[in-house]
């Protein structure tokens, strides 16, 4: 972790938001987007469906003054549209706020559906 407690840098989300990393974008607006899939670091948990919603601009956490009501609405719209386009009848939405629970200083929301399966590690 860095001196502020972040264990991952912003490069991954910056590349996604900037269109420089190939992801399946399900929906986007001027402030947020949602895409299909897990980050490689989160590959230890499998769900039937996984999406990640992010802000288009780097705001470290939802507790920041820079994260506005308009940002909330944009992220919520992305989540609703992503779930609809993925034809999900039920799903869970969660986010972490600040280290040590939030690893990357970029607002992102996890949207998962279906059963949770942990990968079995070889011993």
GROMACS .gro file of N, CA and C in nm:
model
  369
    1UNK      N    1   0.084  -0.119   0.000
    1UNK     CA    2   0.000   0.000   0.000
    1UNK      C    3   0.088   0.125   0.000
    2UNK      N    4   0.035   0.232  -0.061
    2UNK     CA    5   0.109   0.357  -0.060
    2UNK      C    6   0.087   0.428   0.074
    3UNK      N    7   0.139   0.546   0.089
    3UNK     CA    8   0.131   0.616   0.218
    3UNK      C    9  -0.012   0.652   0.257
    4UNK      N   10  -0.103   0.657   0.159
    4UNK     CA   11  -0.243   0.685   0.190
    4UNK      C   12  -0.325   0.558   0.210
    5UNK      N   13  -0.263   0.442   0.192
    5UNK     CA   14  -0.331   0.316   0.215
    5UNK      C   15  -0.385   0.246   0.091
    6UNK      N   16  -0.368   0.308  -0.027
    6UNK     CA   17  -0.417   0.246  -0.151
    6UNK      C   18  -0.323   0.134  -0.192
    7UNK      N   19  -0.377   0.016  -0.220
    7UNK     CA   20  -0.292  -0.096  -0.259
    7UNK      C   21  -0.285  -0.115  -0.411
    8UNK      N   22  -0.371  -0.044  -0.486
    8UNK     CA   23  -0.367  -0.049  -0.633
    8UNK      C   24  -0.368   0.093  -0.686
    9UNK      N   25  -0.301   0.113  -0.799
    9UNK     CA   26  -0.299   0.248  -0.856
    9UNK      C   27  -0.422   0.268  -0.946
   10UNK      N   28  -0.434   0.386  -1.001
   10UNK     CA   29  -0.552   0.423  -1.080
   10UNK      C   30  -0.539   0.387  -1.228
   11UNK      N   31  -0.426   0.331  -1.268
   11UNK     CA   32  -0.402   0.306  -1.411
   11UNK      C   33  -0.510   0.221  -1.477
   12UNK      N   34  -0.557   0.117  -1.409
   12UNK     CA   35  -0.658   0.031  -1.470
   12UNK      C   36  -0.785   0.109  -1.501
   13UNK      N   37  -0.840   0.179  -1.403
   13UNK     CA   38  -0.964   0.254  -1.426
   13UNK      C   39  -0.942   0.372  -1.519
   14UNK      N   40  -0.824   0.433  -1.515
   14UNK     CA   41  -0.795   0.542  -1.608
   14UNK      C   42  -0.796   0.491  -1.752
   15UNK      N   43  -0.740   0.372  -1.774
   15UNK     CA   44  -0.738   0.314  -1.908
   15UNK      C   45  -0.879   0.278  -1.955
   16UNK      N   46  -0.962   0.226  -1.864
   16UNK     CA   47  -1.100   0.193  -1.900
   16UNK      C   48  -1.177   0.320  -1.934
   17UNK      N   49  -1.171   0.419  -1.846
   17UNK     CA   50  -1.245   0.544  -1.866
   17UNK      C   51  -1.199   0.617  -1.991
   18UNK      N   52  -1.071   0.606  -2.023
   18UNK     CA   53  -1.016   0.673  -2.139
   18UNK      C   54  -1.031   0.596  -2.269
   19UNK      N   55  -1.088   0.476  -2.261
   19UNK     CA   56  -1.107   0.394  -2.381
   19UNK      C   57  -0.981   0.324  -2.427
   20UNK      N   58  -0.879   0.319  -2.342
   20UNK     CA   59  -0.751   0.258  -2.379
   20UNK      C   60  -0.737   0.114  -2.333
   21UNK      N   61  -0.837   0.063  -2.266
   21UNK     CA   62  -0.837  -0.077  -2.224
   21UNK      C   63  -0.965  -0.140  -2.276
   22UNK      N   64  -0.950  -0.252  -2.342
   22UNK     CA   65  -1.067  -0.318  -2.403
   22UNK      C   66  -1.152  -0.383  -2.295
   23UNK      N   67  -1.272  -0.333  -2.282
   23UNK     CA   68  -1.373  -0.393  -2.196
   23UNK      C   69  -1.505  -0.389  -2.272
   24UNK      N   70  -1.598  -0.472  -2.230
   24UNK     CA   71  -1.731  -0.469  -2.291
   24UNK      C   72  -1.815  -0.366  -2.218
   25UNK      N   73  -1.825  -0.248  -2.278
   25UNK     CA   74  -1.903  -0.140  -2.217
   25UNK      C   75  -2.051  -0.169  -2.241
   26UNK      N   76  -2.127  -0.175  -2.132
   26UNK     CA   77  -2.270  -0.203  -2.140
   26UNK      C   78  -2.351  -0.075  -2.152
   27UNK      N   79  -2.299   0.032  -2.092
   27UNK     CA   80  -2.368   0.161  -2.095
   27UNK      C   81  -2.268   0.267  -2.052
   28UNK      N   82  -2.283   0.387  -2.109
   28UNK     CA   83  -2.200   0.499  -2.064
   28UNK      C   84  -2.277   0.629  -2.084
   29UNK      N   85  -2.246   0.724  -1.998
   29UNK     CA   86  -2.298   0.859  -2.011
   29UNK      C   87  -2.180   0.953  -1.990
   30UNK      N   88  -2.205   1.081  -1.978
   30UNK     CA   89  -2.093   1.175  -1.970
   30UNK      C   90  -2.017   1.170  -1.837
   31UNK      N   91  -2.073   1.108  -1.734
   31UNK     CA   92  -2.008   1.104  -1.603
   31UNK      C   93  -1.969   0.965  -1.554
   32UNK      N   94  -2.029   0.859  -1.613
   32UNK     CA   95  -2.006   0.724  -1.561
   32UNK      C   96  -2.021   0.622  -1.672
   33UNK      N   97  -1.976   0.502  -1.643
   33UNK     CA   98  -1.992   0.391  -1.736
   33UNK      C   99  -1.998   0.262  -1.657
   34UNK      N  100  -2.051   0.158  -1.720
   34UNK     CA  101  -2.052   0.025  -1.660
   34UNK      C  102  -2.003  -0.073  -1.765
   35UNK      N  103  -1.920  -0.165  -1.721
   35UNK     CA  104  -1.866  -0.264  -1.813
   35UNK      C  105  -1.875  -0.402  -1.750
   36UNK      N  106  -1.871  -0.503  -1.834
   36UNK     CA  107  -1.884  -0.641  -1.793
   36UNK      C  108  -1.747  -0.693  -1.752
   37UNK      N  109  -1.743  -0.768  -1.643
   37UNK     CA  110  -1.622  -0.839  -1.606
   37UNK      C  111  -1.558  -0.797  -1.476
   38UNK      N  112  -1.472  -0.886  -1.428
   38UNK     CA  113  -1.394  -0.865  -1.307
   38UNK      C  114  -1.255  -0.816  -1.342
   39UNK      N  115  -1.194  -0.744  -1.252
   39UNK     CA  116  -1.054  -0.712  -1.265
   39UNK      C  117  -0.974  -0.837  -1.230
   40UNK      N  118  -0.857  -0.851  -1.288
   40UNK     CA  119  -0.775  -0.970  -1.265
   40UNK      C  120  -0.747  -0.991  -1.116
   41UNK      N  121  -0.729  -0.884  -1.041
   41UNK     CA  122  -0.699  -0.896  -0.898
   41UNK      C  123  -0.817  -0.951  -0.820
   42UNK      N  124  -0.938  -0.941  -0.875
   42UNK     CA  125  -1.058  -0.990  -0.807
   42UNK      C  126  -1.101  -1.126  -0.857
   43UNK      N  127  -1.015  -1.194  -0.930
   43UNK     CA  128  -1.050  -1.319  -0.996
   43UNK      C  129  -1.072  -1.435  -0.900
   44UNK      N  130  -1.050  -1.416  -0.771
   44UNK     CA  131  -1.068  -1.524  -0.676
   44UNK      C  132  -1.215  -1.550  -0.643
   45UNK      N  133  -1.302  -1.459  -0.677
   45UNK     CA  134  -1.445  -1.475  -0.650
   45UNK      C  135  -1.518  -1.477  -0.784
   46UNK      N  136  -1.603  -1.577  -0.804
   46UNK     CA  137  -1.677  -1.589  -0.929
   46UNK      C  138  -1.827  -1.577  -0.901
   47UNK      N  139  -1.892  -1.500  -0.980
   47UNK     CA  140  -2.037  -1.489  -0.979
   47UNK      C  141  -2.085  -1.523  -1.120
   48UNK      N  142  -2.213  -1.548  -1.134
   48UNK     CA  143  -2.267  -1.575  -1.266
   48UNK      C  144  -2.258  -1.450  -1.354
   49UNK      N  145  -2.272  -1.333  -1.293
   49UNK     CA  146  -2.261  -1.207  -1.366
   49UNK      C  147  -2.188  -1.105  -1.280
   50UNK      N  148  -2.094  -1.035  -1.339
   50UNK     CA  149  -2.017  -0.933  -1.268
   50UNK      C  150  -2.003  -0.811  -1.359
   51UNK      N  151  -2.035  -0.695  -1.305
   51UNK     CA  152  -2.016  -0.570  -1.378
   51UNK      C  153  -1.949  -0.471  -1.283
   52UNK      N  154  -1.880  -0.375  -1.340
   52UNK     CA  155  -1.818  -0.269  -1.261
   52UNK      C  156  -1.860  -0.135  -1.320
   53UNK      N  157  -1.915  -0.049  -1.235
   53UNK     CA  158  -1.951   0.086  -1.275
   53UNK      C  159  -1.844   0.180  -1.221
   54UNK      N  160  -1.800   0.274  -1.304
   54UNK     CA  161  -1.697   0.368  -1.262
   54UNK      C  162  -1.736   0.509  -1.303
   55UNK      N  163  -1.678   0.605  -1.234
   55UNK     CA  164  -1.690   0.744  -1.278
   55UNK      C  165  -1.595   0.763  -1.394
   56UNK      N  166  -1.627   0.856  -1.482
   56UNK     CA  167  -1.539   0.883  -1.596
   56UNK      C  168  -1.417   0.966  -1.554
   57UNK      N  169  -1.431   1.040  -1.447
   57UNK     CA  170  -1.317   1.120  -1.400
   57UNK      C  171  -1.269   1.062  -1.267
   58UNK      N  172  -1.142   1.083  -1.238
   58UNK     CA  173  -1.086   1.024  -1.116
   58UNK      C  174  -1.130   1.098  -0.989
   59UNK      N  175  -1.221   1.037  -0.918
   59UNK     CA  176  -1.258   1.082  -0.784
   59UNK      C  177  -1.225   0.965  -0.693
   60UNK      N  178  -1.148   0.988  -0.589
   60UNK     CA  179  -1.094   0.878  -0.509
   60UNK      C  180  -1.203   0.797  -0.439
   61UNK      N  181  -1.300   0.862  -0.379
   61UNK     CA  182  -1.398   0.790  -0.299
   61UNK      C  183  -1.531   0.866  -0.298
   62UNK      N  184  -1.639   0.795  -0.272
   62UNK     CA  185  -1.770   0.860  -0.267
   62UNK      C  186  -1.780   0.958  -0.152
   63UNK      N  187  -1.687   0.951  -0.057
   63UNK     CA  188  -1.687   1.043   0.056
   63UNK      C  189  -1.619   1.177   0.023
   64UNK      N  190  -1.556   1.186  -0.095
   64UNK     CA  191  -1.490   1.310  -0.136
   64UNK      C  192  -1.593   1.418  -0.169
   65UNK      N  193  -1.558   1.542  -0.141
   65UNK     CA  194  -1.644   1.654  -0.179
   65UNK      C  195  -1.660   1.663  -0.330
   66UNK      N  196  -1.562   1.611  -0.406
   66UNK     CA  197  -1.568   1.614  -0.552
   66UNK      C  198  -1.670   1.517  -0.610
   67UNK      N  199  -1.719   1.423  -0.529
   67UNK     CA  200  -1.821   1.329  -0.575
   67UNK      C  201  -1.957   1.392  -0.547
   68UNK      N  202  -2.025   1.431  -0.654
   68UNK     CA  203  -2.147   1.512  -0.641
   68UNK      C  204  -2.275   1.429  -0.655
   69UNK      N  205  -2.386   1.494  -0.631
   69UNK     CA  206  -2.516   1.431  -0.655
   69UNK      C  207  -2.533   1.392  -0.800
   70UNK      N  208  -2.482   1.474  -0.889
   70UNK     CA  209  -2.487   1.439  -1.033
   70UNK      C  210  -2.406   1.313  -1.062
   71UNK      N  211  -2.294   1.296  -0.992
   71UNK     CA  212  -2.216   1.173  -1.008
   71UNK      C  213  -2.296   1.053  -0.960
   72UNK      N  214  -2.362   1.066  -0.845
   72UNK     CA  215  -2.447   0.957  -0.794
   72UNK      C  216  -2.552   0.917  -0.896
   73UNK      N  217  -2.619   1.017  -0.951
   73UNK     CA  218  -2.724   0.989  -1.050
   73UNK      C  219  -2.666   0.920  -1.174
   74UNK      N  220  -2.551   0.966  -1.220
   74UNK     CA  221  -2.489   0.907  -1.339
   74UNK      C  222  -2.447   0.762  -1.314
   75UNK      N  223  -2.387   0.735  -1.198
   75UNK     CA  224  -2.346   0.599  -1.165
   75UNK      C  225  -2.469   0.510  -1.150
   76UNK      N  226  -2.572   0.561  -1.084
   76UNK     CA  227  -2.696   0.484  -1.068
   76UNK      C  228  -2.759   0.453  -1.203
   77UNK      N  229  -2.762   0.550  -1.294
   77UNK     CA  230  -2.815   0.526  -1.428
   77UNK      C  231  -2.734   0.418  -1.498
   78UNK      N  232  -2.602   0.421  -1.484
   78UNK     CA  233  -2.518   0.319  -1.546
   78UNK      C  234  -2.549   0.181  -1.490
   79UNK      N  235  -2.566   0.172  -1.359
   79UNK     CA  236  -2.598   0.043  -1.296
   79UNK      C  237  -2.732  -0.010  -1.347
   80UNK      N  238  -2.833   0.075  -1.349
   80UNK     CA  239  -2.966   0.033  -1.394
   80UNK      C  240  -2.963  -0.011  -1.540
   81UNK      N  241  -2.897   0.065  -1.625
   81UNK     CA  242  -2.889   0.031  -1.767
   81UNK      C  243  -2.808  -0.097  -1.790
   82UNK      N  244  -2.697  -0.111  -1.717
   82UNK     CA  245  -2.616  -0.232  -1.731
   82UNK      C  246  -2.693  -0.356  -1.690
   83UNK      N  247  -2.768  -0.347  -1.580
   83UNK     CA  248  -2.848  -0.461  -1.534
   83UNK      C  249  -2.959  -0.493  -1.634
   84UNK      N  250  -3.021  -0.391  -1.688
   84UNK     CA  251  -3.127  -0.414  -1.787
   84UNK      C  252  -3.070  -0.478  -1.914
   85UNK      N  253  -2.960  -0.426  -1.962
   85UNK     CA  254  -2.900  -0.479  -2.085
   85UNK      C  255  -2.845  -0.620  -2.065
   86UNK      N  256  -2.812  -0.654  -1.940
   86UNK     CA  257  -2.766  -0.789  -1.909
   86UNK      C  258  -2.882  -0.882  -1.873
   87UNK      N  259  -3.003  -0.826  -1.876
   87UNK     CA  260  -3.125  -0.902  -1.846
   87UNK      C  261  -3.122  -0.965  -1.708
   88UNK      N  262  -3.074  -0.888  -1.609
   88UNK     CA  263  -3.070  -0.938  -1.472
   88UNK      C  264  -3.201  -0.906  -1.401
   89UNK      N  265  -3.261  -1.009  -1.342
   89UNK     CA  266  -3.383  -0.988  -1.264
   89UNK      C  267  -3.352  -0.948  -1.120
   90UNK      N  268  -3.237  -0.992  -1.071
   90UNK     CA  269  -3.196  -0.960  -0.935
   90UNK      C  270  -3.044  -0.946  -0.934
   91UNK      N  271  -2.994  -0.853  -0.855
   91UNK     CA  272  -2.850  -0.832  -0.847
   91UNK      C  273  -2.818  -0.758  -0.718
   92UNK      N  274  -2.690  -0.762  -0.680
   92UNK     CA  275  -2.642  -0.692  -0.561
   92UNK      C  276  -2.544  -0.584  -0.606
   93UNK      N  277  -2.550  -0.472  -0.537
   93UNK     CA  278  -2.463  -0.359  -0.566
   93UNK      C  279  -2.385  -0.330  -0.438
   94UNK      N  280  -2.254  -0.320  -0.450
   94UNK     CA  281  -2.177  -0.281  -0.332
   94UNK      C  282  -2.056  -0.199  -0.374
   95UNK      N  283  -2.011  -0.118  -0.282
   95UNK     CA  284  -1.890  -0.038  -0.301
   95UNK      C  285  -1.822  -0.028  -0.167
   96UNK      N  286  -1.693  -0.004  -0.172
   96UNK     CA  287  -1.613   0.014  -0.052
   96UNK      C  288  -1.572   0.159  -0.044
   97UNK      N  289  -1.555   0.208   0.077
   97UNK     CA  290  -1.518   0.348   0.097
   97UNK      C  291  -1.388   0.353   0.177
   98UNK      N  292  -1.284   0.401   0.112
   98UNK     CA  293  -1.152   0.424   0.170
   98UNK      C  294  -1.078   0.294   0.205
   99UNK      N  295  -0.946   0.303   0.208
   99UNK     CA  296  -0.865   0.190   0.250
   99UNK      C  297  -0.896   0.154   0.396
  100UNK      N  298  -0.883   0.032   0.436
  100UNK     CA  299  -0.825  -0.079   0.362
  100UNK      C  300  -0.927  -0.154   0.275
  101UNK      N  301  -1.052  -0.116   0.279
  101UNK     CA  302  -1.156  -0.190   0.206
  101UNK      C  303  -1.160  -0.153   0.058
  102UNK      N  304  -1.147  -0.026   0.026
  102UNK     CA  305  -1.139   0.018  -0.113
  102UNK      C  306  -0.992   0.021  -0.150
  103UNK      N  307  -0.953  -0.054  -0.254
  103UNK     CA  308  -0.812  -0.069  -0.288
  103UNK      C  309  -0.761   0.034  -0.387
  104UNK      N  310  -0.849   0.088  -0.471
  104UNK     CA  311  -0.808   0.179  -0.577
  104UNK      C  312  -0.871   0.316  -0.555
  105UNK      N  313  -0.793   0.424  -0.565
  105UNK     CA  314  -0.848   0.558  -0.544
  105UNK      C  315  -0.926   0.609  -0.665
  106UNK      N  316  -1.032   0.538  -0.700
  106UNK     CA  317  -1.120   0.576  -0.810
  106UNK      C  318  -1.257   0.520  -0.775
  107UNK      N  319  -1.359   0.602  -0.776
  107UNK     CA  320  -1.493   0.554  -0.742
  107UNK      C  321  -1.533   0.444  -0.839
  108UNK      N  322  -1.570   0.330  -0.781
  108UNK     CA  323  -1.619   0.217  -0.860
  108UNK      C  324  -1.719   0.139  -0.777
  109UNK      N  325  -1.815   0.081  -0.847
  109UNK     CA  326  -1.923   0.007  -0.782
  109UNK      C  327  -1.928  -0.132  -0.843
  110UNK      N  328  -1.938  -0.233  -0.759
  110UNK     CA  329  -1.947  -0.371  -0.803
  110UNK      C  330  -2.094  -0.410  -0.814
  111UNK      N  331  -2.130  -0.474  -0.924
  111UNK     CA  332  -2.265  -0.523  -0.945
  111UNK      C  333  -2.252  -0.672  -0.975
  112UNK      N  334  -2.308  -0.755  -0.888
  112UNK     CA  335  -2.295  -0.899  -0.902
  112UNK      C  336  -2.432  -0.966  -0.898
  113UNK      N  337  -2.442  -1.077  -0.967
  113UNK     CA  338  -2.567  -1.153  -0.969
  113UNK      C  339  -2.534  -1.302  -0.971
  114UNK      N  340  -2.625  -1.380  -0.917
  114UNK     CA  341  -2.608  -1.524  -0.916
  114UNK      C  342  -2.531  -1.571  -0.795
  115UNK      N  343  -2.494  -1.696  -0.801
  115UNK     CA  344  -2.424  -1.761  -0.691
  115UNK      C  345  -2.278  -1.718  -0.684
  116UNK      N  346  -2.226  -1.710  -0.565
  116UNK     CA  347  -2.085  -1.679  -0.544
  116UNK      C  348  -2.009  -1.810  -0.528
  117UNK      N  349  -1.903  -1.824  -0.604
  117UNK     CA  350  -1.820  -1.944  -0.599
  117UNK      C  351  -1.677  -1.902  -0.579
  118UNK      N  352  -1.615  -1.950  -0.475
  118UNK     CA  353  -1.473  -1.922  -0.455
  118UNK      C  354  -1.391  -2.025  -0.530
  119UNK      N  355  -1.284  -1.977  -0.592
  119UNK     CA  356  -1.192  -2.069  -0.659
  119UNK      C  357  -1.123  -2.155  -0.553
  120UNK      N  358  -1.105  -2.279  -0.585
  120UNK     CA  359  -1.031  -2.368  -0.496
  120UNK      C  360  -0.884  -2.356  -0.528
  121UNK      N  361  -0.805  -2.334  -0.425
  121UNK     CA  362  -0.661  -2.323  -0.444
  121UNK      C  363  -0.597  -2.460  -0.424
  122UNK      N  364  -0.499  -2.490  -0.509
  122UNK     CA  365  -0.426  -2.615  -0.494
  122UNK      C  366  -0.336  -2.605  -0.374
  123UNK      N  367  -0.326  -2.713  -0.300
  123UNK     CA  368  -0.239  -2.715  -0.181
  123UNK      C  369  -0.117  -2.797  -0.206
   0.00000   0.00000   0.00000
